[in-house]
PDB file of C-alpha atoms (C1' of nucleotides) in Angstrom:
ATOM      1  CA  ASN A1401       0.670 -18.840 -14.138  1.00 95.00           C
ATOM      2  CA  MET A1402       3.798 -16.887 -14.917  1.00 93.00           C
ATOM      3  CA  ILE A1403       2.469 -16.013 -18.350  1.00 93.00           C
ATOM      4  CA  LEU A1404      -0.942 -15.053 -17.008  1.00 94.00           C
ATOM      5  CA  ASP A1405       0.680 -12.753 -14.494  1.00 94.00           C
ATOM      6  CA  LYS A1406       2.778 -10.971 -17.096  1.00 93.00           C
ATOM      7  CA  LEU A1407      -0.262 -10.617 -19.335  1.00 94.00           C
ATOM      8  CA  CYS A1408      -2.270  -9.117 -16.513  1.00 94.00           C
ATOM      9  CA  LYS A1409       0.516  -6.697 -15.689  1.00 92.00           C
ATOM     10  CA  THR A1410       0.902  -5.548 -19.269  1.00 91.00           C
ATOM     11  CA  ASP A1411      -2.730  -4.666 -19.807  1.00 88.00           C
ATOM     12  CA  SER A1412      -3.602  -7.833 -21.632  1.00 93.00           C
ATOM     13  CA  ILE A1413      -6.080  -9.241 -19.175  1.00 94.00           C
ATOM     14  CA  GLY A1414      -8.385 -10.147 -22.008  1.00 94.00           C
ATOM     15  CA  VAL A1415      -5.802 -12.572 -23.318  1.00 95.00           C
ATOM     16  CA  ALA A1416      -5.241 -13.942 -19.824  1.00 95.00           C
ATOM     17  CA  LEU A1417      -8.959 -14.537 -19.394  1.00 95.00           C
ATOM     18  CA  ARG A1418      -9.186 -16.386 -22.693  1.00 95.00           C
ATOM     19  CA  ILE A1419      -6.371 -18.663 -21.637  1.00 95.00           C
ATOM     20  CA  TYR A1420      -8.090 -19.264 -18.329  1.00 95.00           C
ATOM     21  CA  GLU A1421     -11.331 -20.108 -20.082  1.00 94.00           C
ATOM     22  CA  GLY A1422      -9.520 -22.655 -22.196  1.00 94.00           C
ATOM     23  CA  LEU A1423      -8.188 -24.582 -19.202  1.00 93.00           C
ATOM     24  CA  ASP A1424      -9.512 -28.082 -18.586  1.00 91.00           C
ATOM     25  CA  GLU A1425      -8.834 -31.221 -16.569  1.00 88.00           C
ATOM     26  CA  LYS A1426      -5.526 -31.662 -18.298  1.00 89.00           C
ATOM     27  CA  CYS A1427      -4.319 -28.352 -16.988  1.00 92.00           C
ATOM     28  CA  GLU A1428      -6.369 -27.128 -14.109  1.00 93.00           C
ATOM     29  CA  PRO A1429      -6.143 -23.677 -12.576  1.00 95.00           C
ATOM     30  CA  ASP A1430      -4.846 -23.548  -9.021  1.00 95.00           C
ATOM     31  CA  VAL A1431      -5.020 -20.906  -6.355  1.00 96.00           C
ATOM     32  CA  VAL A1432      -2.135 -18.997  -7.909  1.00 96.00           C
ATOM     33  CA  THR A1433      -3.968 -18.862 -11.234  1.00 96.00           C
ATOM     34  CA  PHE A1434      -7.007 -17.393  -9.552  1.00 97.00           C
ATOM     35  CA  ASN A1435      -5.068 -14.954  -7.443  1.00 96.00           C
ATOM     36  CA  THR A1436      -3.269 -13.728 -10.519  1.00 96.00           C
ATOM     37  CA  LEU A1437      -6.460 -13.169 -12.494  1.00 96.00           C
ATOM     38  CA  ILE A1438      -8.360 -11.647  -9.616  1.00 97.00           C
ATOM     39  CA  HIS A1439      -5.509  -9.289  -8.877  1.00 96.00           C
ATOM     40  CA  GLY A1440      -5.332  -8.228 -12.503  1.00 95.00           C
ATOM     41  CA  LEU A1441      -9.062  -7.669 -12.741  1.00 96.00           C
ATOM     42  CA  CYS A1442      -9.154  -5.745  -9.482  1.00 96.00           C
ATOM     43  CA  CYS A1443      -6.289  -3.465 -10.449  1.00 93.00           C
ATOM     44  CA  SER A1444      -8.094  -2.443 -13.584  1.00 93.00           C
ATOM     45  CA  GLY A1445     -11.392  -1.876 -11.820  1.00 94.00           C
ATOM     46  CA  ARG A1446     -13.222  -4.846 -13.289  1.00 95.00           C
ATOM     47  CA  LEU A1447     -14.617  -5.771  -9.905  1.00 96.00           C
ATOM     48  CA  GLU A1448     -17.706  -7.655 -11.025  1.00 96.00           C
ATOM     49  CA  GLN A1449     -15.593  -9.859 -13.213  1.00 96.00           C
ATOM     50  CA  ALA A1450     -13.181 -10.402 -10.364  1.00 97.00           C
ATOM     51  CA  LEU A1451     -16.057 -11.542  -8.193  1.00 97.00           C
ATOM     52  CA  GLU A1452     -17.308 -13.788 -10.947  1.00 96.00           C
ATOM     53  CA  VAL A1453     -13.921 -15.494 -11.215  1.00 96.00           C
ATOM     54  CA  PHE A1454     -13.803 -15.669  -7.434  1.00 96.00           C
ATOM     55  CA  LYS A1455     -17.124 -17.477  -7.480  1.00 95.00           C
ATOM     56  CA  GLN A1456     -15.864 -19.963 -10.030  1.00 96.00           C
ATOM     57  CA  MET A1457     -13.093 -21.002  -7.680  1.00 95.00           C
ATOM     58  CA  ASP A1458     -15.677 -22.853  -5.601  1.00 91.00           C
ATOM     59  CA  ASP A1459     -18.412 -23.520  -8.074  1.00 93.00           C
ATOM     60  CA  ARG A1460     -16.421 -24.810 -10.937  1.00 94.00           C
ATOM     61  CA  TRP A1461     -12.973 -25.814  -9.775  1.00 94.00           C
ATOM     62  CA  CYS A1462     -13.155 -26.447  -6.055  1.00 93.00           C
ATOM     63  CA  VAL A1463     -10.011 -24.470  -5.443  1.00 95.00           C
ATOM     64  CA  ALA A1464      -9.587 -23.142  -1.915  1.00 94.00           C
ATOM     65  CA  LYS A1465      -9.107 -19.403  -1.514  1.00 94.00           C
ATOM     66  CA  ASN A1466      -6.244 -18.050   0.508  1.00 94.00           C
ATOM     67  CA  SER A1467      -5.445 -14.712   2.047  1.00 95.00           C
ATOM     68  CA  ARG A1468      -3.910 -13.379  -1.165  1.00 95.00           C
ATOM     69  CA  THR A1469      -7.187 -13.974  -2.927  1.00 96.00           C
ATOM     70  CA  TYR A1470      -8.933 -11.808  -0.370  1.00 96.00           C
ATOM     71  CA  ALA A1471      -6.177  -9.237  -0.220  1.00 96.00           C
ATOM     72  CA  ALA A1472      -6.537  -8.597  -3.939  1.00 97.00           C
ATOM     73  CA  LEU A1473     -10.318  -8.284  -3.730  1.00 97.00           C
ATOM     74  CA  ILE A1474     -10.167  -5.979  -0.742  1.00 97.00           C
ATOM     75  CA  ARG A1475      -7.618  -3.699  -2.326  1.00 96.00           C
ATOM     76  CA  GLY A1476      -9.512  -3.535  -5.591  1.00 96.00           C
ATOM     77  CA  HIS A1477     -12.765  -2.666  -3.906  1.00 96.00           C
ATOM     78  CA  CYS A1478     -11.074  -0.011  -1.808  1.00 96.00           C
ATOM     79  CA  LYS A1479      -9.297   1.477  -4.774  1.00 95.00           C
ATOM     80  CA  PHE A1480     -12.509   1.912  -6.673  1.00 96.00           C
ATOM     81  CA  GLY A1481     -14.553   3.352  -3.843  1.00 94.00           C
ATOM     82  CA  LYS A1482     -16.406   0.240  -2.759  1.00 95.00           C
ATOM     83  CA  LEU A1483     -15.427   0.501   0.871  1.00 96.00           C
ATOM     84  CA  GLU A1484     -18.498  -1.216   2.221  1.00 95.00           C
ATOM     85  CA  HIS A1485     -17.958  -4.144  -0.102  1.00 96.00           C
ATOM     86  CA  ALA A1486     -14.343  -4.332   0.957  1.00 97.00           C
ATOM     87  CA  GLN A1487     -15.398  -4.511   4.592  1.00 96.00           C
ATOM     88  CA  MET A1488     -17.893  -7.233   3.814  1.00 96.00           C
ATOM     89  CA  ILE A1489     -15.274  -9.229   1.979  1.00 97.00           C
ATOM     90  CA  LEU A1490     -12.934  -9.052   4.928  1.00 97.00           C
ATOM     91  CA  ARG A1491     -15.724 -10.046   7.291  1.00 96.00           C
ATOM     92  CA  ALA A1492     -16.721 -12.930   5.076  1.00 95.00           C
ATOM     93  CA  MET A1493     -13.273 -14.490   5.162  1.00 94.00           C
ATOM     94  CA  GLU A1494     -13.148 -17.929   6.576  1.00 86.00           C
ATOM     95  CA  GLY A1495     -10.363 -17.806   9.106  1.00 87.00           C
ATOM     96  CA  GLU A1496      -8.804 -14.589  10.321  1.00 91.00           C
ATOM     97  CA  PRO A1497      -7.643 -11.904   7.915  1.00 95.00           C
ATOM     98  CA  ASP A1498      -3.893 -11.622   7.727  1.00 95.00           C
ATOM     99  CA  LEU A1499      -1.665  -8.568   7.968  1.00 96.00           C
ATOM    100  CA  ILE A1500      -2.049  -7.571   4.340  1.00 96.00           C
ATOM    101  CA  CYS A1501      -5.811  -7.979   4.171  1.00 96.00           C
ATOM    102  CA  TYR A1502      -6.070  -5.682   7.162  1.00 97.00           C
ATOM    103  CA  THR A1503      -3.562  -3.242   5.753  1.00 97.00           C
ATOM    104  CA  ASN A1504      -5.445  -2.955   2.478  1.00 97.00           C
ATOM    105  CA  LEU A1505      -8.711  -2.207   4.193  1.00 97.00           C
ATOM    106  CA  ILE A1506      -7.039   0.214   6.582  1.00 97.00           C
ATOM    107  CA  GLN A1507      -5.586   2.081   3.659  1.00 96.00           C
ATOM    108  CA  GLY A1508      -8.959   2.229   1.969  1.00 96.00           C
ATOM    109  CA  LEU A1509     -10.476   3.731   5.100  1.00 96.00           C
ATOM    110  CA  CYS A1510      -7.591   6.145   5.533  1.00 95.00           C
ATOM    111  CA  ARG A1511      -7.776   7.358   1.968  1.00 94.00           C
ATOM    112  CA  THR A1512     -11.407   8.245   2.431  1.00 93.00           C
ATOM    113  CA  ARG A1513     -10.580  10.014   5.673  1.00 93.00           C
ATOM    114  CA  ARG A1514     -12.227   7.409   7.824  1.00 94.00           C
ATOM    115  CA  VAL A1515      -9.224   7.245  10.086  1.00 95.00           C
ATOM    116  CA  SER A1516     -11.141   6.467  13.227  1.00 94.00           C
ATOM    117  CA  GLU A1517     -12.554   3.352  11.623  1.00 96.00           C
ATOM    118  CA  ALA A1518      -9.033   2.444  10.584  1.00 97.00           C
ATOM    119  CA  CYS A1519      -7.996   2.768  14.224  1.00 96.00           C
ATOM    120  CA  VAL A1520     -10.688   0.309  15.216  1.00 96.00           C
ATOM    121  CA  LEU A1521      -9.167  -2.198  12.818  1.00 97.00           C
ATOM    122  CA  VAL A1522      -5.715  -1.590  14.226  1.00 97.00           C
ATOM    123  CA  ASP A1523      -7.068  -2.348  17.680  1.00 97.00           C
ATOM    124  CA  GLU A1524      -8.691  -5.462  16.349  1.00 96.00           C
ATOM    125  CA  MET A1525      -5.410  -6.602  14.841  1.00 96.00           C
ATOM    126  CA  VAL A1526      -3.591  -6.054  18.084  1.00 96.00           C
ATOM    127  CA  SER A1527      -6.182  -7.897  20.088  1.00 96.00           C
ATOM    128  CA  ARG A1528      -6.041 -10.819  17.682  1.00 95.00           C
ATOM    129  CA  GLY A1529      -2.289 -10.976  17.839  1.00 95.00           C
ATOM    130  CA  CYS A1530      -1.864  -9.909  14.231  1.00 95.00           C
ATOM    131  CA  LYS A1531       1.160  -7.664  14.512  1.00 95.00           C
ATOM    132  CA  LEU A1532       1.390  -4.501  12.487  1.00 96.00           C
ATOM    133  CA  ASP A1533       4.508  -4.060  10.436  1.00 96.00           C
ATOM    134  CA  VAL A1534       6.129  -0.856   9.264  1.00 96.00           C
ATOM    135  CA  VAL A1535       3.969  -0.721   6.127  1.00 97.00           C
ATOM    136  CA  THR A1536       0.752  -0.806   8.108  1.00 97.00           C
ATOM    137  CA  CYS A1537       2.143   1.846  10.443  1.00 97.00           C
ATOM    138  CA  ASN A1538       3.075   4.011   7.475  1.00 97.00           C
ATOM    139  CA  VAL A1539      -0.416   3.669   6.070  1.00 97.00           C
ATOM    140  CA  MET A1540      -1.782   4.962   9.372  1.00 97.00           C
ATOM    141  CA  VAL A1541       0.688   7.829   9.445  1.00 97.00           C
ATOM    142  CA  ASP A1542      -0.302   8.785   5.922  1.00 96.00           C
ATOM    143  CA  GLY A1543      -3.955   8.481   6.844  1.00 96.00           C
ATOM    144  CA  TYR A1544      -3.579  10.907   9.724  1.00 96.00           C
ATOM    145  CA  CYS A1545      -1.610  13.325   7.580  1.00 95.00           C
ATOM    146  CA  LYS A1546      -4.020  13.297   4.680  1.00 94.00           C
ATOM    147  CA  ALA A1547      -6.916  13.775   7.068  1.00 94.00           C
ATOM    148  CA  GLY A1548      -5.181  16.918   8.305  1.00 93.00           C
ATOM    149  CA  ARG A1549      -4.291  15.338  11.636  1.00 95.00           C
ATOM    150  CA  VAL A1550      -0.537  15.728  11.479  1.00 95.00           C
ATOM    151  CA  GLU A1551      -0.184  15.885  15.261  1.00 94.00           C
ATOM    152  CA  ASP A1552      -1.797  12.496  15.544  1.00 96.00           C
ATOM    153  CA  ALA A1553       0.601  11.196  12.910  1.00 96.00           C
ATOM    154  CA  TRP A1554       3.456  12.556  14.932  1.00 93.00           C
ATOM    155  CA  GLU A1555       2.166  10.931  18.088  1.00 95.00           C
ATOM    156  CA  PHE A1556       1.660   7.622  16.320  1.00 96.00           C
ATOM    157  CA  ILE A1557       5.259   7.687  15.147  1.00 96.00           C
ATOM    158  CA  ASP A1558       6.426   8.529  18.627  1.00 95.00           C
ATOM    159  CA  ARG A1559       4.817   5.396  19.966  1.00 95.00           C
ATOM    160  CA  MET A1560       5.131   2.969  17.097  1.00 95.00           C
ATOM    161  CA  LEU A1561       8.246   1.317  18.401  1.00 96.00           C
ATOM    162  CA  ASP A1562       6.812   0.742  21.858  1.00 96.00           C
ATOM    163  CA  VAL A1563       3.312  -0.173  20.798  1.00 96.00           C
ATOM    164  CA  HIS A1564       3.934  -2.063  17.589  1.00 97.00           C
ATOM    165  CA  GLY A1565       7.601  -2.913  17.696  1.00 96.00           C
ATOM    166  CA  CYS A1566       8.319  -1.111  14.431  1.00 96.00           C
ATOM    167  CA  HIS A1567      11.081   1.373  13.805  1.00 96.00           C
ATOM    168  CA  PRO A1568      10.073   4.368  11.710  1.00 96.00           C
ATOM    169  CA  ASP A1569      11.761   4.138   8.333  1.00 96.00           C
ATOM    170  CA  THR A1570      12.462   6.438   5.441  1.00 96.00           C
ATOM    171  CA  VAL A1571       8.879   6.187   4.188  1.00 97.00           C
ATOM    172  CA  THR A1572       7.558   7.118   7.636  1.00 97.00           C
ATOM    173  CA  LEU A1573       9.708  10.214   7.707  1.00 96.00           C
ATOM    174  CA  THR A1574       8.870  11.314   4.169  1.00 97.00           C
ATOM    175  CA  THR A1575       5.192  10.807   4.857  1.00 97.00           C
ATOM    176  CA  VAL A1576       5.047  12.944   7.958  1.00 97.00           C
ATOM    177  CA  VAL A1577       7.337  15.629   6.563  1.00 97.00           C
ATOM    178  CA  THR A1578       5.112  15.835   3.517  1.00 97.00           C
ATOM    179  CA  GLY A1579       2.147  16.274   5.833  1.00 96.00           C
ATOM    180  CA  LEU A1580       3.921  19.024   7.744  1.00 96.00           C
ATOM    181  CA  CYS A1581       4.875  20.818   4.540  1.00 96.00           C
ATOM    182  CA  ARG A1582       1.379  20.656   3.111  1.00 95.00           C
ATOM    183  CA  THR A1583       0.022  22.207   6.262  1.00 95.00           C
ATOM    184  CA  ARG A1584       2.731  24.839   6.080  1.00 95.00           C
ATOM    185  CA  ARG A1585       4.504  23.769   9.232  1.00 95.00           C
ATOM    186  CA  LEU A1586       7.922  24.190   7.720  1.00 95.00           C
ATOM    187  CA  GLY A1587       9.651  24.845  11.013  1.00 94.00           C
ATOM    188  CA  LYS A1588       8.645  21.480  12.350  1.00 94.00           C
ATOM    189  CA  ALA A1589       9.419  19.815   9.039  1.00 95.00           C
ATOM    190  CA  LEU A1590      12.916  21.248   8.996  1.00 95.00           C
ATOM    191  CA  GLU A1591      13.460  20.315  12.584  1.00 94.00           C
ATOM    192  CA  MET A1592      12.560  16.715  11.879  1.00 94.00           C
ATOM    193  CA  VAL A1593      14.729  16.422   8.825  1.00 95.00           C
ATOM    194  CA  LEU A1594      17.717  17.968  10.541  1.00 94.00           C
ATOM    195  CA  ALA A1595      17.306  15.698  13.554  1.00 94.00           C
ATOM    196  CA  SER A1596      16.979  12.519  11.530  1.00 94.00           C
ATOM    197  CA  GLU A1597      19.735  10.056  11.113  1.00 93.00           C
ATOM    198  CA  ARG A1598      21.155   9.762   7.665  1.00 94.00           C
ATOM    199  CA  SER A1599      19.670   6.341   6.970  1.00 94.00           C
ATOM    200  CA  LEU A1600      16.212   7.897   7.080  1.00 96.00           C
ATOM    201  CA  THR A1601      16.883  10.757   4.689  1.00 96.00           C
ATOM    202  CA  SER A1602      16.853  10.776   0.907  1.00 95.00           C
ATOM    203  CA  VAL A1603      16.872  13.083  -2.082  1.00 95.00           C
ATOM    204  CA  GLY A1604      13.104  12.779  -2.191  1.00 95.00           C
ATOM    205  CA  LEU A1605      12.865  13.959   1.396  1.00 96.00           C
ATOM    206  CA  TYR A1606      14.925  17.049   0.671  1.00 96.00           C
ATOM    207  CA  ASN A1607      12.782  17.720  -2.393  1.00 96.00           C
ATOM    208  CA  VAL A1608       9.682  17.688  -0.239  1.00 96.00           C
ATOM    209  CA  VAL A1609      11.124  20.255   2.136  1.00 96.00           C
ATOM    210  CA  ILE A1610      12.538  22.412  -0.631  1.00 96.00           C
ATOM    211  CA  SER A1611       9.229  22.607  -2.422  1.00 95.00           C
ATOM    212  CA  GLY A1612       7.519  23.297   0.881  1.00 96.00           C
ATOM    213  CA  LEU A1613       9.849  26.195   1.541  1.00 96.00           C
ATOM    214  CA  CYS A1614       9.216  27.569  -1.932  1.00 95.00           C
ATOM    215  CA  ARG A1615       5.486  27.303  -1.405  1.00 93.00           C
ATOM    216  CA  VAL A1616       5.677  29.497   1.675  1.00 94.00           C
ATOM    217  CA  GLU A1617       7.991  31.863  -0.193  1.00 92.00           C
ATOM    218  CA  ARG A1618      11.072  31.098   1.800  1.00 94.00           C
ATOM    219  CA  VAL A1619      13.237  30.657  -1.229  1.00 94.00           C
ATOM    220  CA  GLU A1620      16.389  31.645   0.620  1.00 94.00           C
ATOM    221  CA  TYR A1621      15.905  28.714   2.971  1.00 95.00           C
ATOM    222  CA  ALA A1622      15.196  26.481   0.033  1.00 95.00           C
ATOM    223  CA  VAL A1623      18.528  27.442  -1.460  1.00 95.00           C
ATOM    224  CA  GLU A1624      20.215  26.675   1.851  1.00 95.00           C
ATOM    225  CA  MET A1625      18.584  23.258   1.870  1.00 95.00           C
ATOM    226  CA  VAL A1626      20.006  22.512  -1.538  1.00 95.00           C
ATOM    227  CA  LYS A1627      23.450  23.425  -0.249  1.00 95.00           C
ATOM    228  CA  LEU A1628      22.921  21.276   2.793  1.00 95.00           C
ATOM    229  CA  MET A1629      21.848  18.217   0.859  1.00 95.00           C
ATOM    230  CA  VAL A1630      24.893  18.548  -1.367  1.00 95.00           C
ATOM    231  CA  GLN A1631      27.083  18.853   1.715  1.00 94.00           C
ATOM    232  CA  ARG A1632      25.537  15.661   2.943  1.00 94.00           C
ATOM    233  CA  GLY A1633      26.388  13.870  -0.238  1.00 94.00           C
ATOM    234  CA  TYR A1634      23.117  13.955  -2.144  1.00 95.00           C
ATOM    235  CA  SER A1635      22.819  15.067  -5.763  1.00 93.00           C
ATOM    236  CA  PRO A1636      19.870  17.313  -6.538  1.00 93.00           C
ATOM    237  CA  ASN A1637      17.877  15.677  -9.308  1.00 90.00           C
TER     238      ASN A1637
ATOM    239  C1'   U B1496       7.679 -35.233  -1.643  1.00 79.60           C
ATOM    240  C1'   G B1497       9.807 -30.860  -3.384  1.00 79.60           C
ATOM    241  C1'   A B1498      10.744 -26.572  -6.624  1.00 79.60           C
ATOM    242  C1'   C B1499       8.672 -22.426  -9.381  1.00 79.60           C
ATOM    243  C1'   U B1500       4.686 -18.626 -10.343  1.00 79.60           C
ATOM    244  C1'   C B1501       0.327 -14.597  -7.289  1.00 79.60           C
ATOM    245  C1'   G B1502      -1.189  -9.775  -2.545  1.00 79.60           C
ATOM    246  C1'   G B1503       0.040  -4.162   0.962  1.00 79.60           C
ATOM    247  C1'   U B1504       2.874   2.024   2.144  1.00 79.60           C
ATOM    248  C1'   A B1505       5.218   7.873   1.172  1.00 79.60           C
ATOM    249  C1'   C B1506       7.669  11.583  -1.897  1.00 79.60           C
ATOM    250  C1'   A B1507       7.966  18.070  -7.352  1.00 79.60           C
ATOM    251  C1'   A B1508       4.762  21.619  -9.837  1.00 79.60           C
ATOM    252  C1'   U B1509      -0.332  22.458 -11.905  1.00 79.60           C
ATOM    253  C1'   U B1510      -5.466  21.559 -10.941  1.00 79.60           C
TER     254        U B1510
END
RNA sequence: UGACUCGGUACAAUU
């Protein structure tokens, strides 16, 4: 399994598949083997093959699927535009989808600007007692931002501790500041960065604001930001 | 019986 995984992650899925095909009763594939192959196939867009291997789990080897199996399939289908298939896969799961299966589908919906459908899934998670974590929250924040709904992102962040029990982290902040900069709300972006505690800031965050300021032709402010980040102990890269 | 191996998020410019 370790070797198959490395092969899949170094673009040698063909080799991995040949090894898999050579397995027999003396060395049977287990759920990790299948998850590894399915993940590799999904990442490279070979979705039909992934589904074929998925089918063989039952038909040929009687290996039970787990939530990682589904998470890989859902992400792959989302990544390559098969949103409806991804939804069907999640709905076809025996047992309830876990946090990551939901997160993958939510991201797929968000990336295609179907944020309201993503919200429905969030509600479903909450009602099923599947708690969101900070990654899922960040996916929602990014979804709002990329759909041009930065205010909604802002509001989500405002309530994420109370509603979901998650503290905004450095990714949350970078995500929303990026959204503010792209929509040319530099004042608000600056305000947020300046008000944030140090543990949430980063060189990347300053870069986002600096490029945003340049984009709106406020180069003098950009220069000030560089000075400020240096003052705060960051090295411009 | 146990160990090991597999799944999810943001961030320069250009377009």
